[in-house]
Short mmCIF file of C-alpha atoms in Angstrom, two decimals:
data_model
loop_
_atom_site.label_atom_id
_atom_site.label_comp_id
_atom_site.label_asym_id
_atom_site.label_seq_id
_atom_site.Cartn_x
_atom_site.Cartn_y
_atom_site.Cartn_z
CA UNK A 277 135.35 90.47 65.80
CA UNK A 278 133.70 93.53 63.96
CA UNK A 279 131.29 91.32 62.03
CA UNK A 280 130.26 89.78 65.31
CA UNK A 281 129.40 93.45 66.73
CA UNK A 282 127.78 94.64 63.60
CA UNK A 283 125.54 91.27 63.39
CA UNK A 284 124.57 91.86 67.13
CA UNK A 285 123.72 95.31 66.03
CA UNK A 286 121.57 94.41 63.70
CA UNK A 287 119.71 91.56 65.46
CA UNK A 288 119.14 93.84 68.08
CA UNK A 289 117.47 96.43 65.76
CA UNK A 290 115.31 93.58 63.98
CA UNK A 291 114.26 92.59 67.39
CA UNK A 292 113.07 96.21 68.34
CA UNK A 293 111.12 96.90 65.12
CA UNK A 294 109.66 93.46 65.65
CA UNK A 295 108.42 94.36 69.07
CA UNK A 296 107.33 97.35 68.07
CA UNK A 297 105.03 95.93 65.37
CA UNK A 298 103.94 93.65 67.50
CA UNK A 299 102.93 95.87 70.05
CA UNK A 300 101.02 98.47 67.86
CA UNK A 301 99.13 95.73 65.80
CA UNK A 302 98.21 93.54 69.04
CA UNK A 303 96.95 96.20 71.15
CA UNK A 304 95.52 98.85 68.67
CA UNK A 305 92.35 100.00 70.40
CA UNK A 306 91.65 96.93 72.04
CA UNK A 307 90.27 96.36 75.31
CA UNK A 308 92.23 94.21 77.44
CA UNK A 309 90.86 91.43 79.47
CA UNK A 310 92.70 90.48 82.66
CA UNK A 311 90.22 87.09 83.90
CA UNK A 312 91.31 84.75 86.77
CA UNK A 313 89.95 81.70 84.84
CA UNK A 314 88.41 80.81 81.50
CA UNK A 315 85.02 80.93 82.77
CA UNK A 316 84.85 84.73 83.40
CA UNK A 317 86.78 85.17 80.25
CA UNK A 318 84.40 83.79 78.33
CA UNK A 319 81.48 85.43 79.86
CA UNK A 320 83.32 88.96 79.18
CA UNK A 321 84.38 88.09 75.63
CA UNK A 322 80.82 86.41 75.07
CA UNK A 323 79.47 89.87 75.93
CA UNK A 324 81.72 91.75 74.13
CA UNK A 325 81.82 89.77 70.68
CA UNK A 326 81.60 92.58 68.73
CA UNK A 327 84.84 94.66 70.14
CA UNK A 328 88.51 93.77 69.86
CA UNK A 329 89.62 92.17 73.06
CA UNK A 330 93.16 91.38 74.23
CA UNK A 331 92.47 88.52 76.78
CA UNK A 332 94.72 87.14 79.50
CA UNK A 333 93.50 84.25 81.45
CA UNK A 334 95.61 83.80 84.59
CA UNK A 335 95.64 83.96 88.46
CA UNK A 336 96.04 86.90 90.25
CA UNK A 337 99.28 86.41 91.67
CA UNK A 338 100.94 85.88 88.33
CA UNK A 339 99.72 89.04 86.63
CA UNK A 340 102.88 91.11 85.61
CA UNK A 341 101.78 94.59 85.37
CA UNK A 342 104.99 95.09 83.91
CA UNK A 343 104.40 93.62 80.89
CA UNK A 344 100.44 95.09 80.23
CA UNK A 345 100.73 97.48 77.60
CA UNK A 346 98.48 100.54 77.78
CA UNK A 347 99.36 101.96 74.72
CA UNK A 348 96.43 101.30 72.33
CA UNK A 349 94.31 100.22 74.87
CA UNK A 350 90.86 101.68 75.22
CA UNK A 351 89.89 100.23 78.48
CA UNK A 352 90.86 97.49 80.74
CA UNK A 353 88.54 94.93 82.45
CA UNK A 354 89.64 92.47 85.40
CA UNK A 355 87.42 89.70 86.44
CA UNK A 356 88.31 87.70 89.55
CA UNK A 357 86.58 86.47 92.62
CA UNK A 358 87.87 89.36 94.64
CA UNK A 359 89.46 92.69 94.08
CA UNK A 360 93.42 92.68 93.76
CA UNK A 361 93.98 96.57 95.03
CA UNK A 362 97.43 96.20 94.62
CA UNK A 363 97.27 95.51 91.10
CA UNK A 364 94.73 98.22 90.35
CA UNK A 365 97.45 100.75 92.30
CA UNK A 366 99.75 99.60 89.77
CA UNK A 367 97.57 99.49 86.59
CA UNK A 368 96.14 103.17 87.67
CA UNK A 369 99.69 104.41 88.14
CA UNK A 370 100.65 103.00 84.60
CA UNK A 371 97.32 104.95 83.60
CA UNK A 372 99.14 108.23 84.02
CA UNK A 373 100.54 107.85 80.74
CA UNK A 374 97.38 107.53 78.91
CA UNK A 375 94.05 107.84 80.60
CA UNK A 376 91.46 104.82 80.22
CA UNK A 377 88.48 103.54 82.03
CA UNK A 378 89.34 100.63 84.21
CA UNK A 379 86.30 98.25 85.29
CA UNK A 380 86.00 95.62 88.03
CA UNK A 381 84.03 92.59 88.44
CA UNK A 382 84.14 90.53 91.63
CA UNK A 383 82.20 87.98 92.96
CA UNK A 384 82.47 89.55 96.55
CA UNK A 385 83.82 92.58 98.40
CA UNK A 386 83.41 94.51 101.39
CA UNK A 387 82.35 98.12 101.41
CA UNK A 388 85.65 99.07 102.38
CA UNK A 389 87.41 97.75 99.37
CA UNK A 390 84.93 98.95 97.13
CA UNK A 391 85.71 102.53 98.31
CA UNK A 392 89.44 102.25 98.25
CA UNK A 393 88.65 101.03 94.30
CA UNK A 394 86.91 104.18 93.62
CA UNK A 395 88.93 106.18 95.11
CA UNK A 396 92.27 104.90 93.54
CA UNK A 397 90.07 105.80 89.79
CA UNK A 398 88.62 102.72 88.96
CA UNK A 399 85.42 103.71 86.26
CA UNK A 400 83.38 100.49 87.77
CA UNK A 401 83.04 98.35 90.15
CA UNK A 402 80.86 95.37 89.64
CA UNK A 403 79.68 93.07 92.42
CA UNK A 404 78.34 89.63 91.65
CA UNK A 405 77.31 90.86 88.30
CA UNK A 406 79.20 89.49 85.46
CA UNK A 407 76.38 88.75 82.93
CA UNK A 408 77.27 89.15 79.45
CA UNK A 409 74.44 90.87 78.14
CA UNK A 410 74.88 93.90 81.07
CA UNK A 411 78.56 94.28 79.95
CA UNK A 412 78.08 96.03 77.08
CA UNK A 413 75.92 98.74 78.98
CA UNK A 414 78.11 98.84 81.82
CA UNK A 415 81.01 99.32 79.91
CA UNK A 416 79.39 102.61 77.89
CA UNK A 417 78.52 103.79 81.30
CA UNK A 418 82.07 103.73 82.31
CA UNK A 419 83.56 104.91 79.52
CA UNK A 420 81.39 107.95 80.02
CA UNK A 421 82.11 108.42 83.59
CA UNK A 422 85.70 108.27 82.74
CA UNK A 423 85.21 111.15 79.92
CA UNK A 424 83.30 113.34 82.79
CA UNK A 425 86.14 112.44 85.70
CA UNK A 426 88.76 113.44 82.94
CA UNK A 427 87.24 116.64 82.03
CA UNK A 428 86.80 117.46 85.70
CA UNK A 429 90.27 116.49 86.58
CA UNK A 430 91.90 118.70 83.74
CA UNK A 431 89.59 121.68 84.69
CA UNK A 432 91.16 121.58 88.50
CA UNK A 433 94.36 120.85 87.04
CA UNK A 434 94.00 124.00 85.02
CA UNK A 435 92.78 126.37 87.70
CA UNK A 436 95.50 124.90 90.09
CA UNK A 437 98.32 126.12 87.67
CA UNK A 438 96.34 129.07 87.11
CA UNK A 439 96.01 130.24 90.96
CA UNK A 440 100.01 129.10 91.23
CA UNK A 441 101.01 131.05 88.19
CA UNK A 442 98.96 134.16 89.69
CA UNK A 443 101.00 133.72 93.61
CA UNK A 444 104.23 133.60 91.57
CA UNK A 445 103.62 136.72 89.49
CA UNK A 446 102.18 138.49 92.38
CA UNK A 447 105.36 137.53 94.45
CA UNK A 448 107.96 138.55 91.51
CA UNK A 449 105.88 141.80 91.43
CA UNK A 450 105.87 142.80 94.88
CA UNK A 451 109.57 142.09 95.07
CA UNK A 452 110.49 144.37 91.88
CA UNK A 453 107.75 146.94 93.30
CA UNK A 454 109.97 146.81 96.79
CA UNK A 455 113.60 147.04 95.06
CA UNK A 456 112.67 149.46 92.75
CA UNK A 457 110.21 151.62 94.32
CA UNK A 458 108.21 151.77 91.07
CA UNK A 459 104.33 151.60 91.14
CA UNK A 460 102.55 148.59 90.37
CA UNK A 461 101.17 149.09 86.83
CA UNK A 462 104.72 149.91 85.98
CA UNK A 463 106.29 146.89 86.99
CA UNK A 464 103.35 144.56 85.76
CA UNK A 465 104.16 146.29 82.46
CA UNK A 466 107.41 145.79 82.38
CA UNK A 467 107.26 142.13 83.09
CA UNK A 468 104.59 141.73 80.36
CA UNK A 469 107.27 143.17 77.87
CA UNK A 470 110.08 141.11 79.04
CA UNK A 471 107.64 138.11 78.43
CA UNK A 472 106.82 139.24 74.91
CA UNK A 473 110.44 140.06 74.05
CA UNK A 474 111.75 136.84 75.30
CA UNK A 475 108.86 134.50 74.10
CA UNK A 476 108.20 132.93 77.61
CA UNK A 477 104.55 133.33 79.58
CA UNK A 478 104.36 135.47 82.64
CA UNK A 479 104.97 132.97 85.04
CA UNK A 480 108.38 131.86 83.58
CA UNK A 481 109.63 135.58 83.86
CA UNK A 482 108.21 135.76 87.47
CA UNK A 483 109.72 132.39 88.15
CA UNK A 484 113.36 133.92 86.78
CA UNK A 485 112.85 136.99 88.60
CA UNK A 486 112.29 135.13 92.05
CA UNK A 487 115.52 132.76 91.14
CA UNK A 488 117.56 136.25 90.49
CA UNK A 489 116.45 137.67 93.86
CA UNK A 490 117.06 134.15 95.67
CA UNK A 491 120.76 134.64 93.99
CA UNK A 492 120.92 138.34 95.02
CA UNK A 493 118.57 139.23 97.98
#
């Protein structure tokens, strides 16, 4: 019984190591291509013959986003007759763990579908333009656009976080001034000293102060 348990543990460990090894080797800096048929896959592969690719040829209904590994993929290219917005939503949701450009090539699409795809965060949406010689340039432009969009998104996030931190600090400072009767500068200096002593940010100190006042108003 003990030997069976031990053997099971060994097999499990070997399986995990193999999976990790395979994942890192297969998806290392490759472009993931999801094509609905061999013809589209061949066109993309021909246009990007100088780049490492991981190609999956399958019908849209069979695409299993749960097994699509974004770790290591430098970009994702989807090629089909029509856009699958549900799939795009899932891929872009998964992309939050590692932001990479996503390109879409379709034979036909409505303006509404195109608009929705771009709002979801697609880097490039090309209708009736899957030509091998154009793909490298389209990919390059999509990568540049993705970098710029990511930078703008990061700047916006930092600005929002900074604004939220200032509001939290002001609220905590106002409460301390009301409770203690001390002037603003003295309260602020006390909060700053506390932050330095505890090795925390001013926002963390302010959040702790607000939490204490919430418990003991």
